[in-house]
């Protein structure tokens, strides 16, 4: 026997959309907390070890930390500006031309900007990750070197 698909009611689809959006928002908030804690930890370790770092490694690690944070902040601010613009356009279109037109246009805009947005995220992620891990590597190297000299 072949099972027929169960058609979802509009209220079921609305519940589904709310659940998916809530899950996405939770994951997004969680990742921001983790990233914030990682940067706080990196800065704390850098602050605690900078007295024992040679000047060249101190400057290099500090520059990499700044580059990593800057890449992350630039992406987040850019994303905030983009979504503010998107919602402003949506509200403006809904007020002038109606909700159905606004929904159609926002979907077209989201589809048009999805690939460039993913590319921007990928570029900033690579910059932030390489710089952050580079700084972490310098700090671990300096810490281990210092430990070996003490022992």
Short mmCIF file of C-alpha atoms in Angstrom, two decimals, residues 1-119:
data_model
loop_
_atom_site.label_atom_id
_atom_site.label_comp_id
_atom_site.label_asym_id
_atom_site.label_seq_id
_atom_site.Cartn_x
_atom_site.Cartn_y
_atom_site.Cartn_z
CA UNK A 1 0.00 0.00 0.00
CA UNK A 2 1.06 3.52 -0.68
CA UNK A 3 0.67 6.08 2.08
CA UNK A 4 -0.85 9.35 1.01
CA UNK A 5 0.85 12.52 2.20
CA UNK A 6 -0.98 14.34 4.95
CA UNK A 7 -1.78 17.88 3.89
CA UNK A 8 -1.01 20.50 6.49
CA UNK A 9 -3.58 23.08 7.42
CA UNK A 10 -2.69 26.78 7.31
CA UNK A 11 -2.53 26.83 11.12
CA UNK A 12 -0.12 23.86 11.06
CA UNK A 13 2.08 25.67 8.54
CA UNK A 14 2.03 28.79 10.71
CA UNK A 15 3.04 26.72 13.76
CA UNK A 16 5.81 25.12 11.70
CA UNK A 17 7.10 28.50 10.55
CA UNK A 18 7.09 29.82 14.13
CA UNK A 19 8.93 26.74 15.39
CA UNK A 20 11.58 26.94 12.66
CA UNK A 21 12.06 30.68 13.27
CA UNK A 22 12.29 30.16 17.04
CA UNK A 23 14.88 27.39 16.56
CA UNK A 24 16.92 29.57 14.21
CA UNK A 25 16.81 32.49 16.65
CA UNK A 26 17.93 30.23 19.53
CA UNK A 27 20.83 28.83 17.48
CA UNK A 28 21.83 32.33 16.37
CA UNK A 29 21.74 33.66 19.95
CA UNK A 30 23.68 30.65 21.21
CA UNK A 31 26.39 31.07 18.58
CA UNK A 32 26.74 34.76 19.45
CA UNK A 33 27.17 33.90 23.12
CA UNK A 34 29.80 31.27 22.30
CA UNK A 35 31.67 33.67 20.01
CA UNK A 36 31.51 36.42 22.65
CA UNK A 37 32.87 34.06 25.30
CA UNK A 38 35.63 32.90 22.96
CA UNK A 39 36.74 36.49 22.31
CA UNK A 40 36.54 37.32 26.02
CA UNK A 41 38.68 34.27 26.81
CA UNK A 42 41.17 35.12 24.10
CA UNK A 43 41.49 38.69 25.34
CA UNK A 44 41.87 37.50 28.94
CA UNK A 45 44.61 35.05 27.98
CA UNK A 46 46.34 37.69 25.86
CA UNK A 47 46.18 40.17 28.73
CA UNK A 48 47.56 37.62 31.18
CA UNK A 49 50.42 36.50 28.92
CA UNK A 50 51.44 39.76 27.31
CA UNK A 51 54.03 40.43 30.03
CA UNK A 52 55.98 37.33 28.97
CA UNK A 53 55.53 37.70 25.23
CA UNK A 54 58.42 39.02 23.18
CA UNK A 55 57.49 42.37 21.63
CA UNK A 56 57.16 40.96 18.12
CA UNK A 57 54.76 38.21 19.26
CA UNK A 58 52.83 40.68 21.43
CA UNK A 59 52.23 42.98 18.47
CA UNK A 60 51.46 40.11 16.07
CA UNK A 61 48.98 38.45 18.41
CA UNK A 62 47.32 41.79 19.25
CA UNK A 63 46.99 42.62 15.55
CA UNK A 64 45.48 39.21 14.80
CA UNK A 65 42.99 39.57 17.67
CA UNK A 66 41.94 43.01 16.44
CA UNK A 67 41.62 41.74 12.87
CA UNK A 68 39.48 38.82 14.00
CA UNK A 69 37.17 40.96 16.11
CA UNK A 70 36.97 43.62 13.41
CA UNK A 71 35.95 41.07 10.75
CA UNK A 72 33.24 39.70 13.03
CA UNK A 73 31.92 43.14 13.98
CA UNK A 74 31.94 44.39 10.37
CA UNK A 75 29.87 41.38 9.30
CA UNK A 76 27.41 41.73 12.18
CA UNK A 77 26.94 45.48 11.63
CA UNK A 78 26.57 44.92 7.88
CA UNK A 79 23.98 42.24 8.54
CA UNK A 80 22.11 44.54 10.93
CA UNK A 81 22.06 47.33 8.31
CA UNK A 82 20.94 44.89 5.61
CA UNK A 83 18.04 43.51 7.65
CA UNK A 84 16.99 47.00 8.76
CA UNK A 85 16.90 48.04 5.11
CA UNK A 86 14.98 44.88 4.16
CA UNK A 87 12.33 45.48 6.85
CA UNK A 88 12.08 49.16 6.00
CA UNK A 89 11.46 48.27 2.34
CA UNK A 90 8.94 45.61 3.38
CA UNK A 91 7.01 48.04 5.59
CA UNK A 92 7.10 50.78 2.97
CA UNK A 93 5.86 48.44 0.23
CA UNK A 94 3.16 46.93 2.46
CA UNK A 95 1.88 50.40 3.30
CA UNK A 96 1.88 51.65 -0.28
CA UNK A 97 1.05 48.56 -2.35
CA UNK A 98 -0.40 45.99 0.03
CA UNK A 99 0.75 42.98 2.00
CA UNK A 100 0.68 40.48 -0.87
CA UNK A 101 2.97 42.63 -3.03
CA UNK A 102 5.29 43.30 -0.07
CA UNK A 103 5.58 39.57 0.70
CA UNK A 104 6.33 38.80 -2.94
CA UNK A 105 8.96 41.52 -3.22
CA UNK A 106 10.70 40.64 0.05
CA UNK A 107 10.95 37.03 -1.09
CA UNK A 108 12.51 38.15 -4.39
CA UNK A 109 14.98 40.41 -2.55
CA UNK A 110 15.92 37.63 -0.13
CA UNK A 111 16.56 35.27 -3.04
CA UNK A 112 18.58 37.92 -4.92
CA UNK A 113 20.82 38.73 -1.94
CA UNK A 114 21.20 35.23 -0.49
CA UNK A 115 24.32 34.26 -2.48
CA UNK A 116 26.19 37.56 -1.88
CA UNK A 117 25.27 37.39 1.81
CA UNK A 118 26.60 33.84 2.13
CA UNK A 119 29.78 34.85 0.30
#
